[in-house]
Each structure stands twice: as structure tokens, then as C-alpha cells.
XYZ file of C-alpha atoms in Angstrom:
686
model
C 71.577 14.961 106.549
C 72.071 17.499 109.679
C 73.609 20.186 109.657
C 75.358 21.946 112.686
C 77.426 24.526 114.208
C 80.992 23.562 114.776
C 81.532 25.683 117.056
C 78.307 24.229 119.717
C 80.453 20.811 118.808
C 82.971 19.548 121.424
C 85.424 17.157 120.048
C 84.783 14.149 121.830
C 80.824 14.745 120.241
C 82.340 15.167 116.966
C 84.232 12.201 116.834
C 81.272 9.247 117.880
C 79.483 11.615 114.626
C 82.710 10.369 112.608
C 82.401 6.563 113.294
C 78.855 6.321 113.778
C 77.525 2.541 114.934
C 78.070 -0.409 111.794
C 79.031 2.055 108.847
C 80.429 5.103 107.896
C 80.205 8.662 109.069
C 81.371 11.420 105.983
C 82.908 13.982 107.623
C 82.466 17.715 105.531
C 83.199 21.062 107.253
C 84.021 24.312 105.189
C 84.598 28.162 106.697
C 81.760 30.218 106.597
C 82.025 33.316 107.852
C 83.894 32.372 110.261
C 81.792 29.985 111.187
C 82.649 25.679 110.616
C 79.595 23.818 109.609
C 79.723 20.401 109.793
C 77.549 18.267 107.712
C 76.924 14.667 108.341
C 75.367 11.805 107.065
C 75.865 7.776 107.080
C 76.773 5.753 104.164
C 76.728 2.200 105.573
C 79.275 -0.364 105.071
C 78.914 -3.409 103.030
C 81.440 -6.601 104.217
C 80.662 -7.528 99.829
C 83.153 -7.014 96.926
C 80.602 -4.865 94.375
C 79.421 -1.683 94.993
C 76.905 -0.852 97.286
C 74.159 1.440 97.184
C 75.023 5.498 97.736
C 73.080 7.697 99.561
C 69.405 8.318 99.930
C 69.260 11.424 99.348
C 72.860 14.037 99.850
C 72.188 17.279 99.578
C 74.394 20.335 100.728
C 73.500 23.783 100.001
C 76.358 25.497 100.978
C 79.618 27.142 98.814
C 82.913 24.655 100.909
C 85.601 22.587 100.000
C 84.969 18.932 101.344
C 86.206 16.901 103.350
C 86.783 12.727 102.696
C 87.503 9.732 104.389
C 89.083 6.867 102.511
C 92.071 4.737 101.989
C 95.376 5.191 102.032
C 99.058 3.474 102.739
C 100.236 6.486 105.185
C 96.764 6.813 107.090
C 97.404 10.412 106.646
C 96.179 13.503 105.008
C 97.015 14.929 102.405
C 96.665 18.528 101.491
C 96.403 19.918 98.358
C 97.151 23.903 97.962
C 93.993 25.889 99.517
C 93.165 29.977 99.729
C 93.861 29.957 103.132
C 97.678 27.772 103.828
C 97.158 28.176 107.844
C 93.145 26.617 106.992
C 96.178 23.793 105.086
C 97.797 22.964 107.992
C 95.485 23.058 111.354
C 92.687 20.724 108.935
C 96.400 17.876 108.293
C 97.435 18.151 111.867
C 93.069 17.657 113.352
C 91.856 15.572 110.748
C 95.538 13.232 111.889
C 94.761 13.360 114.982
C 91.530 11.686 114.179
C 93.260 8.532 112.113
C 95.480 8.253 114.568
C 93.138 7.967 117.569
C 90.408 6.280 116.215
C 91.609 3.483 113.244
C 89.125 0.298 112.814
C 89.712 -2.255 109.882
C 87.595 -0.611 107.722
C 88.681 3.608 107.694
C 92.126 4.014 107.487
C 92.790 7.724 106.208
C 91.898 10.849 105.644
C 91.391 13.008 102.468
C 90.369 16.803 102.059
C 91.079 18.625 98.773
C 89.251 21.266 96.852
C 90.463 19.755 93.374
C 88.483 16.875 92.114
C 91.528 15.806 89.186
C 93.185 15.213 91.706
C 91.089 11.370 91.983
C 90.953 11.186 88.687
C 93.871 9.060 88.015
C 93.519 6.455 90.191
C 92.116 2.704 88.310
C 89.362 0.567 89.382
C 86.853 3.345 91.352
C 83.498 1.633 91.128
C 81.333 4.097 91.205
C 80.452 7.923 89.625
C 77.901 10.368 88.978
C 78.202 13.279 86.749
C 75.545 15.756 86.623
C 74.831 18.799 84.807
C 77.571 21.594 86.330
C 77.972 19.572 89.040
C 80.568 16.261 89.089
C 80.648 13.411 92.305
C 83.287 10.697 92.058
C 82.301 8.356 94.719
C 84.457 5.033 95.403
C 83.168 2.546 97.707
C 83.745 -1.055 98.972
C 87.735 -1.318 97.401
C 88.388 -4.789 96.772
C 91.868 -4.876 98.695
C 94.593 -7.234 98.160
C 95.137 -10.448 99.546
C 91.674 -11.279 99.547
C 91.416 -8.873 102.964
C 88.281 -6.202 102.285
C 88.054 -3.109 103.026
C 85.754 -0.327 103.113
C 87.521 2.780 101.129
C 84.682 6.025 100.067
C 86.031 9.481 98.633
C 83.933 11.983 97.857
C 85.136 15.123 95.798
C 83.202 18.005 95.657
C 83.444 20.456 92.738
C 82.392 23.687 94.314
C 84.540 27.174 94.119
C 85.120 28.036 97.175
C 85.177 32.194 96.525
C 81.676 31.877 97.057
C 80.554 34.469 100.402
C 77.876 34.378 101.975
C 78.656 38.239 101.160
C 78.514 37.910 98.003
C 75.494 35.348 98.316
C 73.262 37.210 99.515
C 74.174 40.868 97.812
C 72.484 39.541 94.062
C 69.682 36.925 93.327
C 71.861 35.716 89.786
C 75.526 35.385 92.165
C 72.790 33.446 95.054
C 70.900 31.067 92.428
C 74.753 29.972 90.835
C 75.514 29.403 94.526
C 72.870 27.582 95.157
C 73.309 25.114 91.920
C 76.640 24.780 92.363
C 76.386 23.933 96.160
C 73.425 21.685 95.497
C 74.460 18.182 95.192
C 71.927 14.547 94.508
C 72.814 11.087 94.773
C 69.292 9.759 94.096
C 69.159 5.968 93.952
C 65.868 6.525 90.877
C 67.737 8.732 89.351
C 70.579 6.056 88.761
C 70.104 3.599 85.385
C 72.695 1.512 86.694
C 76.019 0.828 88.876
C 79.332 0.021 87.152
C 82.357 -0.575 87.911
C 84.738 1.464 86.479
C 88.407 0.419 84.308
C 90.890 1.735 82.717
C 89.043 3.718 80.044
C 86.351 4.137 82.403
C 87.981 6.025 84.307
C 89.250 7.846 81.423
C 86.118 9.624 80.158
C 85.444 11.096 83.597
C 88.919 13.284 83.638
C 87.838 14.143 80.481
C 84.372 14.863 81.464
C 86.257 16.528 85.172
C 88.401 18.412 83.023
C 86.046 20.037 81.153
C 83.768 21.409 84.448
C 86.759 22.428 85.716
C 87.406 24.568 83.183
C 83.982 26.240 82.962
C 83.783 26.685 86.866
C 87.031 28.656 86.148
C 85.047 30.821 84.074
C 82.047 31.415 86.407
C 84.858 31.560 88.899
C 85.253 34.689 86.793
C 82.466 36.187 85.606
C 81.622 35.747 89.705
C 84.935 38.362 90.442
C 84.221 40.540 88.114
C 80.315 40.989 89.156
C 81.944 41.545 92.494
C 84.364 43.757 91.657
C 82.184 45.720 89.545
C 79.933 49.238 91.247
C 75.901 47.293 90.655
C 74.616 50.744 89.730
C 77.316 51.885 86.586
C 78.278 48.749 85.676
C 82.058 51.039 86.371
C 84.904 49.330 88.177
C 83.638 49.549 92.189
C 85.915 50.710 94.691
C 88.096 47.362 94.963
C 88.695 46.663 91.697
C 89.749 50.556 91.433
C 91.815 50.209 94.484
C 93.623 47.243 92.029
C 93.508 48.701 88.672
C 95.343 51.239 90.595
C 98.080 48.991 92.826
C 98.516 47.347 88.910
C 99.024 50.578 86.798
C 101.414 51.775 89.261
C 103.896 48.318 89.556
C 103.748 48.810 85.582
C 104.357 52.269 85.072
C 107.136 51.929 87.618
C 108.358 47.908 85.197
C 108.164 50.339 81.881
C 109.372 53.767 83.534
C 105.723 55.618 82.505
C 103.761 58.403 83.866
C 100.202 57.900 85.109
C 97.133 59.972 85.796
C 94.407 59.818 87.859
C 91.299 61.910 87.917
C 89.185 62.494 90.629
C 86.181 63.615 89.856
C 83.323 64.850 91.942
C 79.537 65.972 90.567
C 78.697 69.339 91.416
C 74.771 69.566 92.270
C 74.183 66.110 92.755
C 72.522 66.675 95.924
C 70.104 68.645 94.701
C 69.232 66.202 91.715
C 68.939 63.776 94.399
C 66.462 66.794 96.808
C 64.716 67.385 93.653
C 63.978 64.810 91.854
C 64.081 62.484 94.198
C 66.630 58.971 94.211
C 64.865 57.303 90.831
C 66.282 59.946 89.467
C 69.966 60.235 90.076
C 70.380 56.863 89.697
C 69.686 58.018 86.510
C 71.652 60.530 86.792
C 74.658 58.174 87.443
C 74.437 55.706 84.691
C 74.200 58.584 82.924
C 76.878 60.402 83.882
C 79.075 56.961 84.086
C 78.071 56.853 79.964
C 79.107 59.473 79.292
C 82.919 59.404 81.322
C 82.889 56.403 78.812
C 82.231 58.702 76.034
C 84.774 61.190 77.280
C 88.083 58.900 78.390
C 88.340 57.561 74.477
C 91.654 57.904 73.242
C 90.976 57.196 69.655
C 88.607 60.453 69.694
C 89.412 62.469 72.448
C 92.803 63.537 71.967
C 95.339 64.586 68.889
C 98.321 65.963 70.348
C 99.661 66.761 66.393
C 97.689 66.677 63.369
C 97.166 62.865 62.966
C 98.425 61.416 66.200
C 96.616 59.859 69.114
C 98.299 58.918 72.474
C 97.743 55.549 73.582
C 96.990 55.161 76.733
C 94.499 52.558 78.341
C 91.681 53.792 80.883
C 89.997 52.785 83.580
C 86.225 54.244 85.282
C 85.226 53.441 88.747
C 83.231 54.844 91.102
C 83.649 54.655 94.121
C 80.763 55.902 95.990
C 77.928 58.857 95.401
C 78.794 61.128 93.133
C 81.966 60.438 93.269
C 84.086 58.241 89.621
C 88.158 58.599 88.805
C 89.998 57.952 85.640
C 93.187 55.952 85.593
C 95.304 56.560 82.473
C 98.207 55.256 81.994
C 100.926 55.463 80.078
C 100.110 59.438 79.181
C 103.548 61.394 77.873
C 102.671 64.661 79.161
C 100.123 66.368 81.306
C 98.302 67.971 78.611
C 97.091 64.934 77.770
C 95.146 64.271 81.451
C 94.272 67.761 81.053
C 92.069 67.703 78.040
C 90.601 64.176 78.533
C 89.043 66.611 81.496
C 87.754 69.014 80.002
C 86.668 66.982 77.274
C 84.626 65.996 80.740
C 83.826 68.929 81.790
C 82.459 69.897 78.617
C 80.356 66.774 78.306
C 78.841 66.430 81.618
C 77.588 70.422 81.286
C 75.430 69.364 78.677
C 71.669 69.060 79.645
C 70.456 65.844 81.011
C 67.067 64.587 79.981
C 64.554 62.083 82.777
C 61.480 62.276 80.830
C 59.962 65.084 81.649
C 62.211 66.576 83.932
C 65.750 68.535 83.288
C 68.985 68.329 84.860
C 71.691 70.363 84.868
C 75.441 69.765 86.970
C 79.050 70.078 86.260
C 81.843 68.683 87.480
C 84.953 69.497 89.716
C 88.267 67.472 88.916
C 91.399 66.643 90.603
C 93.940 65.767 88.389
C 96.883 64.328 90.355
C 100.693 62.521 88.384
C 102.694 58.857 89.080
C 104.980 59.713 90.813
C 105.940 63.585 91.440
C 102.588 63.285 93.487
C 102.352 59.729 95.129
C 104.482 57.710 95.272
C 101.824 54.550 96.573
C 98.293 54.435 95.203
C 96.618 56.502 98.435
C 99.183 58.856 98.598
C 98.385 59.378 94.832
C 94.037 59.631 94.848
C 94.540 61.862 98.204
C 96.538 64.211 95.704
C 94.014 63.565 93.133
C 91.347 64.793 96.000
C 93.066 67.651 96.930
C 93.035 69.192 93.719
C 89.442 68.178 93.020
C 88.642 70.457 96.945
C 90.992 73.043 94.724
C 88.369 72.901 91.633
C 85.399 73.223 93.875
C 87.175 75.755 96.108
C 88.289 78.146 92.556
C 85.036 77.979 91.367
C 83.154 74.422 90.217
C 82.984 72.848 86.806
C 86.569 72.942 86.364
C 89.482 70.981 86.869
C 93.437 71.253 88.237
C 96.453 69.941 88.472
C 97.865 68.972 92.045
C 100.363 70.966 93.146
C 102.332 71.117 96.841
C 101.290 74.284 98.078
C 97.577 72.332 97.455
C 98.351 70.800 100.287
C 99.665 72.957 103.224
C 96.212 73.619 101.968
C 94.493 70.718 103.224
C 96.431 70.898 106.551
C 95.930 74.389 107.180
C 92.213 73.632 106.845
C 92.128 70.590 108.514
C 93.628 72.573 111.850
C 91.640 74.944 110.939
C 88.570 72.517 111.476
C 89.695 71.815 114.641
C 89.910 75.304 116.068
C 86.570 76.086 114.975
C 85.029 73.627 117.261
C 87.332 74.207 120.038
C 86.508 77.694 119.136
C 82.791 77.675 119.768
C 82.455 76.072 122.533
C 85.512 78.223 124.078
C 83.291 81.232 122.557
C 86.079 83.455 121.429
C 83.308 84.105 117.636
C 81.788 88.082 118.288
C 79.713 90.234 115.782
C 80.463 93.191 113.765
C 78.112 95.669 112.812
C 78.354 97.177 109.306
C 75.218 99.839 108.260
C 73.155 99.585 105.183
C 72.039 104.065 104.739
C 69.207 104.695 102.929
C 70.343 107.400 100.187
C 67.368 109.920 100.605
C 67.272 110.137 103.982
C 70.080 109.118 105.576
C 68.881 107.090 107.709
C 70.266 103.941 109.059
C 67.874 100.926 107.488
C 69.404 98.524 108.817
C 72.934 96.645 110.481
C 74.183 93.839 108.937
C 75.453 91.452 111.184
C 78.985 89.957 110.422
C 81.047 87.410 112.157
C 84.066 87.574 113.449
C 86.807 85.255 114.727
C 90.013 86.761 116.656
C 91.827 83.443 117.464
C 93.780 83.397 120.151
C 97.423 82.891 118.624
C 97.074 83.784 115.113
C 94.472 86.431 115.693
C 91.842 87.538 113.173
C 91.019 85.421 110.369
C 89.426 86.097 107.507
C 85.106 85.064 107.419
C 86.697 84.309 103.502
C 88.555 81.271 104.636
C 86.651 79.884 108.302
C 83.093 79.896 106.407
C 83.953 77.264 103.921
C 85.387 75.273 106.066
C 82.804 75.945 108.771
C 79.776 75.320 106.181
C 81.909 72.085 104.849
C 82.056 70.155 108.826
C 78.879 71.846 109.765
C 80.220 73.838 112.625
C 78.059 76.960 110.531
C 74.375 75.201 112.553
C 75.851 76.622 115.472
C 77.766 79.411 114.452
C 74.571 79.568 112.728
C 72.397 80.041 115.390
C 74.762 82.240 117.415
C 74.553 85.551 114.989
C 70.802 85.318 115.001
C 70.649 84.952 119.010
C 73.204 86.935 119.219
C 71.750 90.390 116.534
C 67.938 89.501 117.587
C 69.901 90.246 121.027
C 71.634 93.319 120.719
C 68.681 94.663 117.940
C 66.510 94.139 121.016
C 69.543 96.584 122.752
C 69.500 99.450 120.983
C 65.857 99.315 121.019
C 65.390 99.456 124.303
C 67.838 102.333 124.778
C 66.219 104.566 122.120
C 67.276 103.370 118.725
C 63.533 102.695 116.808
C 63.204 100.549 115.002
C 66.811 98.788 114.493
C 66.509 96.196 112.248
C 68.993 93.479 111.423
C 70.205 91.236 108.210
C 71.596 88.047 109.048
C 73.226 86.136 106.960
C 72.212 82.446 106.464
C 74.280 79.831 104.654
C 73.228 77.043 102.184
C 73.853 73.943 104.643
C 71.255 75.821 107.144
C 68.582 76.150 104.855
C 69.510 72.202 103.900
C 68.642 71.042 107.461
C 67.234 73.648 109.615
C 63.394 74.385 110.044
C 63.555 77.498 108.750
C 60.860 79.258 110.274
C 60.592 78.068 113.607
C 64.252 78.669 114.095
C 63.405 82.013 113.052
C 60.232 82.225 115.178
C 62.351 80.817 118.236
C 64.742 84.192 118.177
C 61.415 86.058 117.705
C 60.376 84.300 120.517
C 62.815 84.791 122.298
C 63.790 88.590 121.880
C 59.824 89.331 122.045
C 61.552 91.375 118.787
C 58.902 91.530 115.775
C 59.084 89.575 112.201
C 60.422 93.117 110.723
C 63.020 93.795 113.140
C 64.684 90.601 110.840
C 65.898 90.132 107.247
C 67.918 87.277 105.724
C 70.212 86.990 103.511
C 70.608 84.422 101.182
C 73.041 83.871 98.161
C 72.150 84.527 95.058
C 74.612 81.201 93.202
C 73.207 79.105 96.350
C 69.326 80.589 95.729
C 69.264 79.359 91.842
C 69.305 76.116 93.022
C 66.982 75.640 95.662
C 65.044 73.239 96.065
C 60.359 73.889 95.887
C 60.679 72.584 99.662
C 63.374 75.387 100.742
C 61.634 78.242 98.278
C 58.877 76.817 100.693
C 59.944 77.731 103.407
C 61.836 80.939 102.036
C 58.600 82.220 101.676
C 56.873 81.563 104.871
C 59.611 84.003 105.704
C 58.197 86.527 104.101
C 54.878 85.470 104.747
C 55.519 86.056 108.204
C 57.005 89.143 107.779
C 61.471 89.363 107.485
C 62.355 90.564 104.549
C 64.203 88.119 102.274
C 67.295 89.964 100.212
C 69.465 88.085 97.905
C 73.336 87.849 98.347
C 75.638 89.186 95.465
C 73.682 89.721 93.018
C 75.597 89.393 89.789
C 78.649 86.624 91.117
C 76.059 83.718 90.398
C 74.011 82.785 87.142
C 70.973 83.575 87.395
C 69.254 85.318 84.461
C 67.084 88.987 85.497
C 63.925 87.439 84.366
C 64.575 84.486 86.878
C 64.238 86.775 89.790
C 60.312 87.521 89.022
C 59.984 83.905 90.104
C 62.292 83.739 93.583
C 59.803 85.119 96.511
C 62.843 88.159 97.507
C 62.111 91.761 98.742
C 65.386 92.490 98.244
C 68.601 92.672 95.671
C 71.863 93.603 96.917
C 73.884 94.045 94.148
C 77.428 92.652 94.546
C 80.351 95.370 95.161
C 82.616 93.899 91.712
C 80.224 96.045 90.424
C 79.433 98.979 91.481
C 83.319 99.488 91.796
C 83.989 98.868 87.548
C 80.749 100.730 86.652
C 82.044 104.316 88.040
C 85.558 102.846 85.178
C 83.898 101.297 82.310
C 80.871 102.179 79.831
C 80.088 97.917 79.832
C 79.770 97.479 83.506
C 77.490 100.912 84.348
C 75.638 100.130 81.498
C 74.798 96.448 83.292
C 74.493 97.994 86.456
C 71.943 100.087 85.249
C 70.385 98.209 83.588
C 69.664 95.387 87.038
C 69.068 98.439 88.696
C 66.355 99.634 86.327
C 64.338 95.775 86.179
C 64.044 95.170 90.224
C 62.545 98.244 90.070
C 60.082 97.246 87.475
C 59.724 93.894 90.061
C 59.376 96.533 93.482
C 62.134 95.089 94.595
C 64.446 96.822 97.078
C 68.243 97.493 96.015
C 70.905 97.549 98.035
C 74.478 98.778 96.372
C 77.244 96.445 98.654
C 81.458 97.689 98.779
C 80.944 101.932 97.828
C 84.094 102.799 98.920
C 84.000 106.332 96.930
C 82.065 110.090 96.408
C 82.056 109.410 92.544
C 80.544 106.057 93.047
C 78.256 107.060 95.051
C 76.808 109.850 92.970
C 77.201 107.936 90.122
C 74.382 105.380 91.794
C 72.501 108.308 93.606
C 72.232 109.132 89.393
C 70.613 105.995 88.644
C 68.134 106.184 92.036
C 69.789 103.042 93.520
C 68.077 103.282 97.199
C 69.949 102.206 99.165
C 73.984 101.170 100.552
C 76.430 99.882 102.014
C 80.044 100.423 102.331
C 83.366 101.839 103.649
C 82.562 104.731 101.635
C 79.431 105.245 105.209
C 81.110 103.201 107.763
C 83.270 99.950 108.355
C 82.295 97.386 110.116
C 82.296 97.421 113.917
C 81.720 96.326 117.191
C 77.838 96.960 119.707
C 79.846 98.976 121.863
C 82.034 101.691 119.155
C 78.552 101.707 117.454
C 77.178 102.765 120.877
C 79.811 105.089 121.199
C 78.934 107.278 117.884
C 74.527 106.279 117.792
C 74.454 107.683 121.900
C 77.251 110.302 122.353
C 78.591 112.309 119.006
C 75.348 112.996 117.562
C 77.303 113.746 114.393
C 76.221 115.801 111.595
C 75.414 114.397 107.669
C 78.382 113.661 106.485
C 77.539 110.559 104.543
C 77.935 111.477 100.988
C 81.347 113.648 102.539
C 83.657 110.644 102.822
C 84.289 111.217 106.180
C 83.712 107.253 107.315
C 80.932 107.600 109.378
C 76.770 108.901 109.003
C 74.629 110.916 110.373
C 71.342 109.900 113.131
C 68.205 112.149 112.514
C 66.031 112.907 114.719
C 63.514 110.158 113.145
C 66.006 107.436 114.465
C 67.093 108.302 118.176
């Protein structure tokens, strides 16, 4: 048997193939991933009564429905239901044209159907082959009325039309099923005898075919379920999730009920992949799915009142990556969804173990409720996604319920992300510098470079608003390049102007640390400005430094080996223990302003601040107190032997132009501790 592409065959060639010299050709066509595939073989027609020989070998290797040639009084195609109604109409018109054009005595009709059971009621069929999971009914040489012998051939193939090429390749199990279902063999040696069917035999065949159809239907369901399941976790995949959400919304409308959609994103999953590899990452996703299943069982998760448990139904899905969803149908009150979310967060914060590896993550969850938060599946998912990002921006490891103002925030973020790209090209960003003062000498130790954005229509936009968006959109990479090079060039200018030992501190984001070859990036800036490594300090936030992978820690340590100082910024806002500081490659500890501000008014925070300063000294770390605003705070820090301070008490961030005026023209005397907002330039600095 030969296989040909239908697109390579002209209509005339097909007709020649269909009607072979001296016999009858079976033409079998199927839609196969957008292609038409033709399989043809010849069955000799004998002008004899009785049963002729079956083909020696019939082999089809594709899932398809079959076109069969046989005798009908009308001489027309009779099409049954098919998955594609347009295809059925096409086949009917095209094949009938063939019948009209070529109508030899032994060939008077073509019949096409994916349903073999339609053939069974026909009596007096001369031959049949039933083989395991497959069924072929072949009729040949039916004696016609009035003594006229006409060839009559029917071939019916029971094949599931839904098996697609993608599914065929996707799983080896489905591949084996597809090959088994699509492989047909009717061999002379395998037949013990040929017999003519009577009505009783036809009934037996009908029963067998019905049983086989039921079996294929079950296989249908199994293949369909496999196609709609996430291959890693076994949860519903995105396609099944969409179907389930549509159905849940329809049921909610019919029963006038509410449903909640939970959008779950894992915090720290990428770090797990980067640190331990994808095998541990995949194992983590599987275990997360298991814990989600446990957390959402209504029988042991929620009890709104004593002895009462909710009757909600749940559907779990993995959309891809580390994103999961939970559909809670038939909820009575919002608190049900909130309690499920809290339970999920609680379970996912418990430690995961994979061999010798211990993994800790958290989850951010957004909740949207139908119908008030969204009228369509797409809109409801979008609102849950918006709420999830709000949970992340509020510190991660928590859940947030969608509120209308969140939608405004998302639109604002989208607007700013586009504006940042434009502003980078239009050079709207600039730097301001805030001095870090050594308390003992009142000399400037560093200038911290701070990024500013003056929008042409909105004016100054807060870094707290645009920097997180720049990080999310990776625009922080070109912005980071600008900050480093601009700051280094300013130090080089001040050095040439006579400000000896001018040094700058630059903030580096987690995105930069992940994407850049850190040492090479810094070396290029140093070479371009011809400055020594000692003129530069890199600041990294505590929250990211505690999660940094081994490779990133090694890069940071390489900077220290060059002579670049490394500071841990905003210390006290993350989750690091004081003992963990000893293992980090840092030189400077910058205490967050919240500790400084609270220490002057509360004994508890004063003791915490004193403990941090004392431990940092034991670890030989330089201490910088951020956010110093009052003389009282300064005196307290002096009493604790804190070495450096930074804040509005000393100076607000200023442009380089204004600093030039202060540094080189004013020549003010020491007033750093007077609260006037300026500092002294000692002889050693100018």
C-alpha cells in the first residue's frame, strides 16, 4: 500500500488511482494535521458468486476515518455526523462528483463514515474480521437481484478521529495507543476460514461491534483526560482550566451562586531552580500540587461555625511554570476563599525536603470573585492576577482580594512601563547624590548615587514607584548601566577638581545580579573612568542577598577581592539572622531607617539597634545608620559607637551641580551636628 500527500496529486491522477485496471480500488482519505493523506490498494473483483480472497496485507498507520466504495441504489455519498461539518459537506460534493464522472457497472456509490455500527444491520455480508481492539468489516461480491453479479465492497475502520499528531508525539503511551488503534491487518494466513454471514451471524457481529465501540469510548475518555492534564503534576492544564472555569461560571449563573478564583504564584521558585537544578524544581512543583490538594479539601480546611463545613467544589490547575489556580465553586461567603488561601500559604511555607536539599518558599495569592470582579473567564483570571501582584508588592507570602483600585494600579504600572522605555531613550533620568559622613571626623566617606526621573508631564516620579516596574520589565538593566557610568564619571570629575578620595555607592538590583557578569561589568566602568576599585561601593538589599545563589555570592566576593566594597542595604527589613552575617561577603552593614527612627523613642528598638551595632563590630563590619533626621538620633548613635551616618540631618540628596557649589565655593565650618542640614569640608577632603 502506498501513502501519498493529497496536495501532490491532481484530480486526474486521483481518478486514475481510484479505478485501477481490472479491479476495484479503495480510496482512503483523512485529515492529518492540515494535510490530506491518500492510502490506496487494489482488491481484484471476481465475477463469481461467493467470497473472494481477502487482501494479503492491509496496513494503515494513522488515526483516521475511512472512505469506502460500495453499491447503493442512489449512487451517492451518505455522510454521517463528523467532528467537522464543513469537511463532511466537502467530501459529499467531491466524492459524488467522482461517482457521476466514473460509474462502471461494478461501482455505483461511495460511502464515508467514522461510525462502523451503521453497517451492522445490513444482512448477507459475506465476510468479517474481528481482531482484538480493532474491527474490520469487509463485504465483497454480493450477488445482486435478477442474476446480475456486481462487485460490492465495504471497509469500515473503527478509529478515534480525535488522535492528533501533537498527541501522537507528546506521550509514548498515547503513541502506542494510536499505533495500535490505527494498524489494520487482514492476512490470508490469519483467517481459519471464510464464511457467508446470515442474519444470526450479523447479530453476533453487531454485539461485538457495540462492545468494541464502548471500549473505544472509554479509551476516548482516557486519551482526552491525558490530553487535558499537566504532565508534571497531574493537575488540570491551562486548557482544562479554561473549560472548567467556563463551566463553573455557567453553573454559578444557573444556581445564582458565587465562585472564587485563586491565582497562586510561588515566591522564590526561580532561586530553587538556579540553586539546586531543574530536577529539584520539578520535584518541588509536584509536591506543591500535593499540598494544594490537601489545603483545598473542604472537609478538613474550613469550618465557618461549629459543626458546619462548606459545600464548595474545587478545581486545581497548573497554568505553567510556578503558576497555579484554584476554582472554588458554590462558595457562600468570601471568608471561605480567604481561609483556603491562608491554609495554602501555611502549608507551602513548611519546609520541603529533597534528599539532602532543604527548600523553603512562600506563595502570593490573588482572589477574584464571580460575578462582581469579572463577568468572563478571561476577565476573572486577569483580576485574580492583579490581586496576586498586589500580594507580591505588599511583601509576598500573603493573599489579597481584588479591589477596583487595583485595576487602576495595573493600568498605571502598564503606563509607566511604556514611559520608562521612552524615558531611557530620551535621557530623562538623572542622578542625585547624598553624602555618607564619618561621625568621628565629619568627613565625607561616600556619596550614594540615587536615580531620579523628571517626567515631562508629571514632574518628579518617586523611585519607589518606577524602580520596581523597571525591575519587572528588565529596564533596570540599561538604567543600571547609566547609574554606574554616570556616578563613576562624576567621581572622576570631582577627583580632577581636587576632591581627593571621592567615592561613590551604587545600588545594584537582583535583576542586575542575575543577568550581568558582575565583575566584568564593574571592571569596564573602572577602566573607562580610570578610577581605582576602592572608589566604588556596591549596595545590595538584605532580602535579596539572603536568597542569592552560590554563583552570585561568588561574583560578589570576586568584587571584594578586586577592592570594591560591598554593603548590605536596608538591614533589618529582611529575614536574615544576625549569625548569618558572618557567612556573607560584605564589608558594610547599613541599618534601615526604621530601626534608627524607633530607637530614640522605645527601649526595645534601642536595645535591638545596640545589639546590631555590637555584633557588626565583632564581625569587623563597617556600620552606616540610614535615615538620621534629628540631633537626638545622632547623639544616640554616637553613644553606641556607630561609625557612619546618612540622612536629612546631614543633607538631602542633591544634584552634582548644587553639590559643586557647596563643595567648592561655600567652605563652611563644621555644622554637621547642629541640625542645619549641611556638613563640613575638612582640609583633608578639599
